[in-house]
Coordinates of C-alpha atoms in Angstrom, one line a residue:
X1 CA 0.0 0.0 0.0
X2 CA 1.5 3.3 -1.0
X3 CA 1.5 5.6 2.0
X4 CA 1.7 8.9 0.0
X5 CA 5.2 9.7 0.9
X6 CA 5.6 13.4 1.5
X7 CA 3.4 16.2 0.3
X8 CA 4.4 18.3 -2.7
X9 CA 4.3 21.3 -0.4
X10 CA 3.4 22.1 3.2
X11 CA 2.0 25.6 3.9
X12 CA 2.3 26.4 7.5
X13 CA 1.6 30.1 7.7
X14 CA -1.4 29.9 9.9
X15 CA -1.0 30.1 13.7
X16 CA -4.0 28.0 14.4
X17 CA -6.1 25.2 13.0
X18 CA -7.7 25.5 9.6
X19 CA -11.4 25.1 9.8
X20 CA -12.3 25.4 6.1
X21 CA -10.8 25.5 2.6
X22 CA -12.6 27.0 -0.4
X23 CA -11.7 26.9 -4.1
X24 CA -12.6 29.8 -6.4
X25 CA -14.9 28.9 -9.4
X26 CA -12.1 29.6 -11.8
X27 CA -9.7 27.4 -9.9
X28 CA -7.0 30.0 -9.6
X29 CA -7.2 30.6 -5.8
X30 CA -7.8 28.8 -2.5
X31 CA -9.0 30.4 0.7
X32 CA -8.3 29.1 4.2
X33 CA -10.1 30.2 7.3
X34 CA -8.4 29.6 10.6
X35 CA -8.6 29.4 14.4
X36 CA -6.0 32.2 14.4
X37 CA -8.8 34.6 13.3
X38 CA -7.3 35.2 9.8
X39 CA -7.9 33.9 6.3
X40 CA -5.2 33.4 3.8
X41 CA -5.4 33.4 0.0
X42 CA -3.3 30.9 -2.0
X43 CA -2.5 30.7 -5.7
X44 CA -3.0 27.2 -7.2
X45 CA -0.4 28.2 -9.8
X46 CA 2.5 28.5 -7.5
X47 CA 1.1 27.4 -4.1
X48 CA 2.2 30.7 -2.5
X49 CA 0.2 32.8 -0.1
X50 CA -0.9 36.0 -1.9
X51 CA -3.3 37.4 0.7
X52 CA -3.7 37.7 4.5
X53 CA -7.1 38.9 5.6
X54 CA -7.0 40.2 9.2
X55 CA -9.8 41.9 11.1
X56 CA -12.0 39.3 12.8
X57 CA -11.9 39.4 16.6
X58 CA -12.3 35.6 17.0
X59 CA -11.7 32.4 15.1
X60 CA -13.0 31.9 11.6
X61 CA -15.5 29.1 11.4
X62 CA -16.1 28.9 7.6
X63 CA -15.1 30.7 4.4
X64 CA -16.3 31.0 0.8
X65 CA -14.3 32.2 -2.2
X66 CA -15.6 33.8 -5.4
X67 CA -13.4 34.9 -8.3
X68 CA -13.3 38.6 -7.2
X69 CA -14.2 38.5 -3.5
X70 CA -13.7 36.3 -0.4
X71 CA -16.2 35.8 2.5
X72 CA -15.4 34.7 6.0
X73 CA -17.7 34.2 9.1
X74 CA -16.5 34.1 12.6
X75 CA -17.2 33.4 16.3
X76 CA -17.2 37.2 16.7
X77 CA -20.8 37.1 15.3
X78 CA -19.9 38.8 12.0
X79 CA -19.3 38.1 8.3
X80 CA -16.7 39.9 6.3
X81 CA -16.2 40.4 2.6
X82 CA -12.6 40.9 1.3
X83 CA -11.1 42.1 -2.0
X84 CA -8.9 39.2 -3.2
X85 CA -6.4 41.6 -4.9
X86 CA -5.8 44.2 -2.3
X87 CA -6.8 42.2 0.8
X88 CA -9.0 45.1 1.9
X89 CA -12.1 44.4 4.0
X90 CA -15.0 45.6 1.8
X91 CA -17.9 45.0 4.1
X92 CA -18.8 43.8 7.6
X93 CA -22.2 42.2 8.0
X94 CA -23.5 42.7 11.6
X95 CA -26.7 41.4 13.2
X96 CA -26.1 37.9 14.4
X97 CA -25.9 37.6 18.2
X98 CA -23.8 34.4 18.4
X99 CA -21.2 32.4 16.5
X100 CA -21.8 32.4 12.7
X101 CA -21.0 28.9 11.6
X102 CA -21.9 28.8 7.9
X103 CA -22.3 31.1 4.9
X104 CA -23.5 30.6 1.4
X105 CA -23.3 33.0 -1.6
X106 CA -25.9 32.7 -4.3
X107 CA -26.7 35.3 -7.0
X108 CA -26.6 38.7 -5.2
X109 CA -27.5 37.1 -1.8
X110 CA -25.3 36.2 1.1
X111 CA -26.9 33.7 3.5
X112 CA -25.7 32.9 7.0
X113 CA -26.5 30.4 9.8
X114 CA -25.8 31.0 13.4
X115 CA -25.9 29.6 16.9
X116 CA -28.4 32.4 17.6
X117 CA -31.0 30.0 16.1
X118 CA -31.5 32.2 13.0
X119 CA -30.5 32.3 9.4
X120 CA -30.1 35.6 7.6
X121 CA -30.0 37.0 4.1
X122 CA -27.8 39.9 3.2
X123 CA -27.3 42.0 0.1
X124 CA -23.8 41.2 -1.0
X125 CA -23.1 44.7 -2.3
X126 CA -25.0 46.9 0.1
X127 CA -23.8 45.5 3.4
X128 CA -27.4 45.3 4.5
X129 CA -29.6 42.6 6.0
X130 CA -32.5 41.8 3.7
X131 CA -34.2 39.0 5.7
X132 CA -34.2 37.1 8.9
X133 CA -35.4 33.5 9.1
X134 CA -36.6 32.8 12.6
X135 CA -38.3 29.6 13.8
X136 CA -35.6 27.0 14.6
X137 CA -35.4 26.1 18.3
X138 CA -31.6 25.6 18.2
X139 CA -28.6 26.6 16.2
X140 CA -28.5 26.5 12.4
X141 CA -25.7 24.4 11.2
X142 CA -26.0 24.0 7.4
X143 CA -27.5 25.8 4.4
X144 CA -28.7 25.2 0.8
X145 CA -30.3 27.5 -1.7
X146 CA -32.5 27.0 -4.8
X147 CA -35.1 28.7 -7.0
X148 CA -38.6 27.4 -7.3
X149 CA -38.2 27.8 -11.0
X150 CA -35.7 24.9 -10.8
X151 CA -38.3 22.5 -9.3
X152 CA -41.9 23.7 -10.0
X153 CA -44.0 23.5 -13.1
X154 CA -45.7 26.7 -14.2
X155 CA -49.1 25.5 -13.0
X156 CA -47.5 24.9 -9.5
X157 CA -46.2 28.4 -9.1
X158 CA -49.5 29.9 -7.9
X159 CA -48.0 31.3 -4.7
X160 CA -48.8 34.6 -3.1
X161 CA -47.7 37.7 -5.0
X162 CA -45.2 38.4 -2.3
X163 CA -43.4 35.1 -3.0
X164 CA -43.7 35.5 -6.8
X165 CA -41.5 38.6 -6.7
X166 CA -38.5 36.4 -5.8
X167 CA -38.7 32.6 -6.2
X168 CA -35.6 31.9 -4.2
X169 CA -35.8 29.5 -1.3
X170 CA -33.3 28.9 1.5
X171 CA -33.0 25.4 3.2
X172 CA -31.7 25.3 6.8
X173 CA -30.6 22.3 8.9
X174 CA -30.5 22.6 12.7
X175 CA -29.6 20.9 15.9
X176 CA -33.3 21.0 16.7
X177 CA -33.6 17.9 14.4
X178 CA -35.5 19.7 11.7
X179 CA -34.9 21.0 8.2
X180 CA -36.8 24.1 7.2
X181 CA -37.4 25.6 3.7
X182 CA -38.0 29.4 3.6
X183 CA -39.1 31.9 1.0
X184 CA -36.3 34.4 0.8
X185 CA -38.5 37.3 -0.2
X186 CA -40.8 37.1 2.9
X187 CA -38.9 35.1 5.4
X188 CA -41.9 32.8 5.6
X189 CA -41.4 29.1 6.4
X190 CA -42.6 27.1 3.3
X191 CA -41.9 23.6 4.7
X192 CA -40.7 22.0 7.9
X193 CA -39.3 18.6 7.3
X194 CA -39.8 16.3 10.3
X195 CA -38.3 12.9 10.8
X196 CA -34.8 13.2 12.1
X197 CA -34.3 12.5 15.8
X198 CA -30.8 14.1 16.0
X199 CA -29.0 17.2 14.9
X200 CA -28.9 17.8 11.1
X201 CA -25.3 18.2 10.2
X202 CA -25.2 18.2 6.4
X203 CA -27.5 18.9 3.4
X204 CA -27.2 18.1 -0.3
X205 CA -29.7 19.5 -2.8
X206 CA -30.7 18.0 -6.1
X207 CA -33.1 20.6 -7.4
X208 CA -33.6 19.1 -10.9
X209 CA -34.9 15.9 -9.3
X210 CA -36.8 17.9 -6.5
X211 CA -34.8 16.0 -3.9
X212 CA -33.0 17.1 -0.7
X213 CA -30.7 14.8 1.3
X214 CA -30.0 15.4 5.0
X215 CA -27.5 13.7 7.3
X216 CA -27.9 13.6 11.0
X217 CA -26.5 12.5 14.4
X218 CA -29.3 10.0 14.5
X219 CA -27.1 7.9 12.2
X220 CA -29.5 8.3 9.2
X221 CA -29.7 10.0 5.8
X222 CA -33.1 11.0 4.7
X223 CA -34.4 12.0 1.3
X224 CA -37.1 14.6 0.9
X225 CA -39.3 15.9 -1.9
X226 CA -38.6 19.6 -1.6
X227 CA -41.9 20.6 -3.3
X228 CA -44.3 18.5 -1.1
X229 CA -42.1 18.0 2.0
X230 CA -42.7 14.3 1.8
X231 CA -40.0 12.0 3.2
X232 CA -39.0 9.6 0.4
X233 CA -36.4 7.3 1.9
X234 CA -34.4 6.6 5.0
X235 CA -30.8 5.3 4.7
X236 CA -30.1 3.5 8.0
X237 CA -26.9 1.4 7.8
X238 CA -24.5 3.8 9.4
X239 CA -23.5 3.2 13.1
X240 CA -22.5 6.8 13.8
X241 CA -23.4 10.4 13.0
X242 CA -23.5 11.3 9.3
X243 CA -21.0 14.1 8.9
X244 CA -20.7 14.8 5.2
X245 CA -22.4 14.0 1.9
X246 CA -21.5 14.1 -1.8
X247 CA -23.9 13.4 -4.7
X248 CA -22.5 12.3 -8.0
X249 CA -24.5 10.7 -10.9
X250 CA -27.3 9.5 -8.7
X251 CA -24.9 8.0 -6.3
X252 CA -24.8 9.4 -2.8
X253 CA -21.6 9.2 -0.7
X254 CA -21.9 9.6 3.1
X255 CA -19.1 10.0 5.6
X256 CA -19.7 9.0 9.2
X257 CA -18.4 9.0 12.7
X258 CA -18.6 5.2 12.4
X259 CA -15.3 5.4 10.4
X260 CA -16.8 4.5 7.1
X261 CA -18.1 6.0 3.9
X262 CA -21.0 4.4 2.2
X263 CA -22.2 4.7 -1.3
X264 CA -26.0 4.5 -2.0
X265 CA -27.9 4.3 -5.3
X266 CA -30.4 7.1 -4.8
X267 CA -33.1 5.7 -7.0
X268 CA -33.5 2.5 -5.0
X269 CA -32.0 3.4 -1.7
X270 CA -29.6 0.4 -2.0
X271 CA -26.2 0.6 -0.3
X272 CA -23.8 -0.5 -3.0
X273 CA -20.4 0.0 -1.4
X274 CA -18.7 0.6 2.0
X275 CA -15.3 2.2 2.2
X276 CA -13.3 1.2 5.3
X277 CA -9.8 1.7 6.7
X278 CA -10.4 4.9 8.5
X279 CA -9.3 4.9 12.2
X280 CA -11.5 7.8 13.2
X281 CA -14.5 9.7 11.9
X282 CA -14.7 10.6 8.3
X283 CA -14.8 14.4 8.4
X284 CA -14.8 15.3 4.7
X285 CA -15.0 13.7 1.3
X286 CA -14.7 14.5 -2.4
X287 CA -15.4 12.5 -5.6
X288 CA -13.0 13.0 -8.5
X289 CA -12.6 11.1 -11.7
X290 CA -13.8 7.8 -10.3
X291 CA -11.8 8.1 -7.1
X292 CA -13.3 8.9 -3.7
X293 CA -11.0 11.1 -1.5
X294 CA -11.6 11.3 2.2
X295 CA -10.3 13.2 5.1
X296 CA -10.5 11.8 8.6
X297 CA -10.0 12.5 12.3
X298 CA -7.1 10.1 12.2
X299 CA -5.1 12.9 10.4
X300 CA -4.9 10.9 7.1
X301 CA -6.4 11.5 3.7
X302 CA -7.3 8.5 1.6
X303 CA -8.0 7.6 -2.0
X304 CA -10.4 4.8 -2.8
X305 CA -11.5 3.2 -6.1
X306 CA -15.1 4.5 -6.0
X307 CA -16.5 1.4 -7.8
X308 CA -14.7 -1.4 -6.0
X309 CA -14.1 0.2 -2.7
X310 CA -10.4 -0.7 -2.8
X311 CA -8.1 1.6 -0.9
X312 CA -5.5 2.9 -3.3
X313 CA -3.4 5.4 -1.3
X314 CA -3.0 6.9 2.1
X315 CA -1.7 10.5 2.5
X316 CA 0.1 10.8 5.8
X317 CA 1.7 13.9 7.3
X318 CA -1.0 15.9 9.2
X319 CA -1.0 15.8 12.9
X320 CA -4.7 16.4 13.6
X321 CA -8.1 16.0 12.0
X322 CA -8.4 17.0 8.3
X323 CA -11.3 19.4 8.1
X324 CA -11.6 20.0 4.4
X325 CA -10.2 18.8 1.1
X326 CA -10.2 20.3 -2.4
X327 CA -9.0 19.0 -5.8
X328 CA -7.7 21.0 -8.7
X329 CA -5.5 20.1 -11.7
X330 CA -4.8 16.7 -10.2
X331 CA -3.5 18.1 -7.0
X332 CA -5.1 17.3 -3.7
X333 CA -5.3 20.0 -1.1
X334 CA -5.9 19.0 2.6
X335 CA -6.5 21.5 5.4
X336 CA -6.1 20.4 9.0
X337 CA -6.6 21.4 12.5
X338 CA -2.8 21.2 12.8
X339 CA -2.8 24.6 11.0
X340 CA -1.2 23.4 7.8
X341 CA -2.4 23.2 4.2
X342 CA -0.8 20.3 2.4
X343 CA -0.6 19.8 -1.3
X344 CA -0.4 16.2 -2.8
X345 CA 0.3 15.1 -6.4
X346 CA -2.5 12.7 -7.4
X347 CA -1.6 12.4 -11.1
X348 CA -0.4 8.8 -10.7
X349 CA -3.6 7.7 -9.1
X350 CA -5.8 9.5 -11.7
X351 CA -3.7 8.1 -14.6
X352 CA -4.0 4.5 -13.3
X353 CA -7.7 5.0 -12.8
X354 CA -8.2 6.3 -16.3
X355 CA -6.3 3.2 -17.7
X356 CA -8.5 0.9 -15.5
X357 CA -11.7 2.6 -16.7
X358 CA -10.5 2.4 -20.4
X359 CA -9.7 -1.3 -19.9
X360 CA -13.1 -2.0 -18.3
X361 CA -15.0 -0.3 -21.2
X362 CA -13.0 -2.4 -23.6
X363 CA -13.7 -5.6 -21.8
X364 CA -17.4 -4.7 -21.4
X365 CA -17.5 -4.0 -25.1
X366 CA -16.1 -7.4 -26.0
X367 CA -18.3 -9.2 -23.4
X368 CA -21.4 -7.6 -24.8
X369 CA -20.8 -9.5 -28.0
X370 CA -20.7 -12.8 -26.3
X371 CA -24.5 -13.1 -26.0
X372 CA -25.9 -15.3 -23.3
X373 CA -22.4 -16.3 -22.1
X374 CA -21.9 -12.9 -20.6
X375 CA -24.6 -13.7 -18.0
X376 CA -22.1 -16.0 -16.3
X377 CA -20.0 -13.0 -15.4
X378 CA -22.6 -10.5 -14.2
X379 CA -21.3 -10.9 -10.7
X380 CA -17.8 -9.6 -11.1
X381 CA -15.1 -10.5 -8.6
X382 CA -12.7 -7.8 -7.4
X383 CA -9.2 -8.6 -6.5
X384 CA -6.1 -6.8 -5.4
X385 CA -2.9 -6.8 -7.4
X386 CA 0.4 -5.3 -6.3
X387 CA 1.6 -2.5 -8.5
X388 CA 5.3 -1.9 -9.2
X389 CA 5.2 1.3 -7.2
X390 CA 3.8 -0.5 -4.2
X391 CA 0.2 0.8 -4.5
X392 CA -2.9 -1.4 -4.9
X393 CA -5.5 -1.2 -7.6
X394 CA -8.7 -3.0 -8.2
X395 CA -9.0 -5.3 -11.1
X396 CA -12.2 -6.9 -12.1
X397 CA -12.0 -10.4 -13.3
X398 CA -14.0 -11.1 -16.4

């Protein structure tokens, strides 16, 4: 098993743990938010720090990077907007009365969720609060946003005139065990989704299919129809809190405190793969080119063959939990509570995976011509073979 060797680069400029890592839409920059109360801007071209954002009076909980501006939220109850070129603070959004733990930027809106039990909507440019969403009985941990135009047919859009001015909706998940859907224009609660018996830690929205996925400390993932509020399915196999979710091609990946990731086929609710080997909670995950990358409380990142579940590589070097990962240009970026941003070359893994996929397609093409004989091989057997460089790869026997 390849252990990842050493990182291409270790960026240790922060004086405290890194709580979040955000990649700009154009892929040119990364933003890290830290326990030291600052955020740093990194170039993906040279891996150098090109910005140091200072001004928060307490630790940064979360950050979000656009191409022209950066956003940070903090335990000091505020959100700040920064110029990515000059490093100047462009705006301070004040109004929350407790820790702001999550932000989301959509269109001209900035959304925030807080321990003060509210979510809020701000005008990005005017530094002004537009709406307050009040109704949760405990802190708001996670956010999602969509437009009713993405999910409703024209005949279904017979809402009040107030709502028709803006069809944007905000989804909030809370430690009060509920998910709520709000009209942004009025602040009115459109749906309260009941079913979880633990805090809602993560949300994934699939607006084209009218579905919302929520993960909870009750060990379950639940699927909801975001138009009717109906609970569609409950995924129950985890033995610990569901911490993170990723949705790719109707496959849902869930990372848990039970030290595993599970892959589910959304349409049937069937669990089709379990990824093991973690020695602590799975804190973050990212799918890329047929590979599932994970970050864990055991201070390691891992790469799995997403189809077979075979562990392909372990990235060792961090000292504490990996809180967030990003992938760009076949480089893996891992941000940890040890205060470092580490950069890993994953070209070898990606190249081997592409060869494997190409070989599979070729074999499948040939086997499809064998008629009824191919039925004998529908249940493929995965095995491990040792590669020359010491890494493992899954090979399917035909």
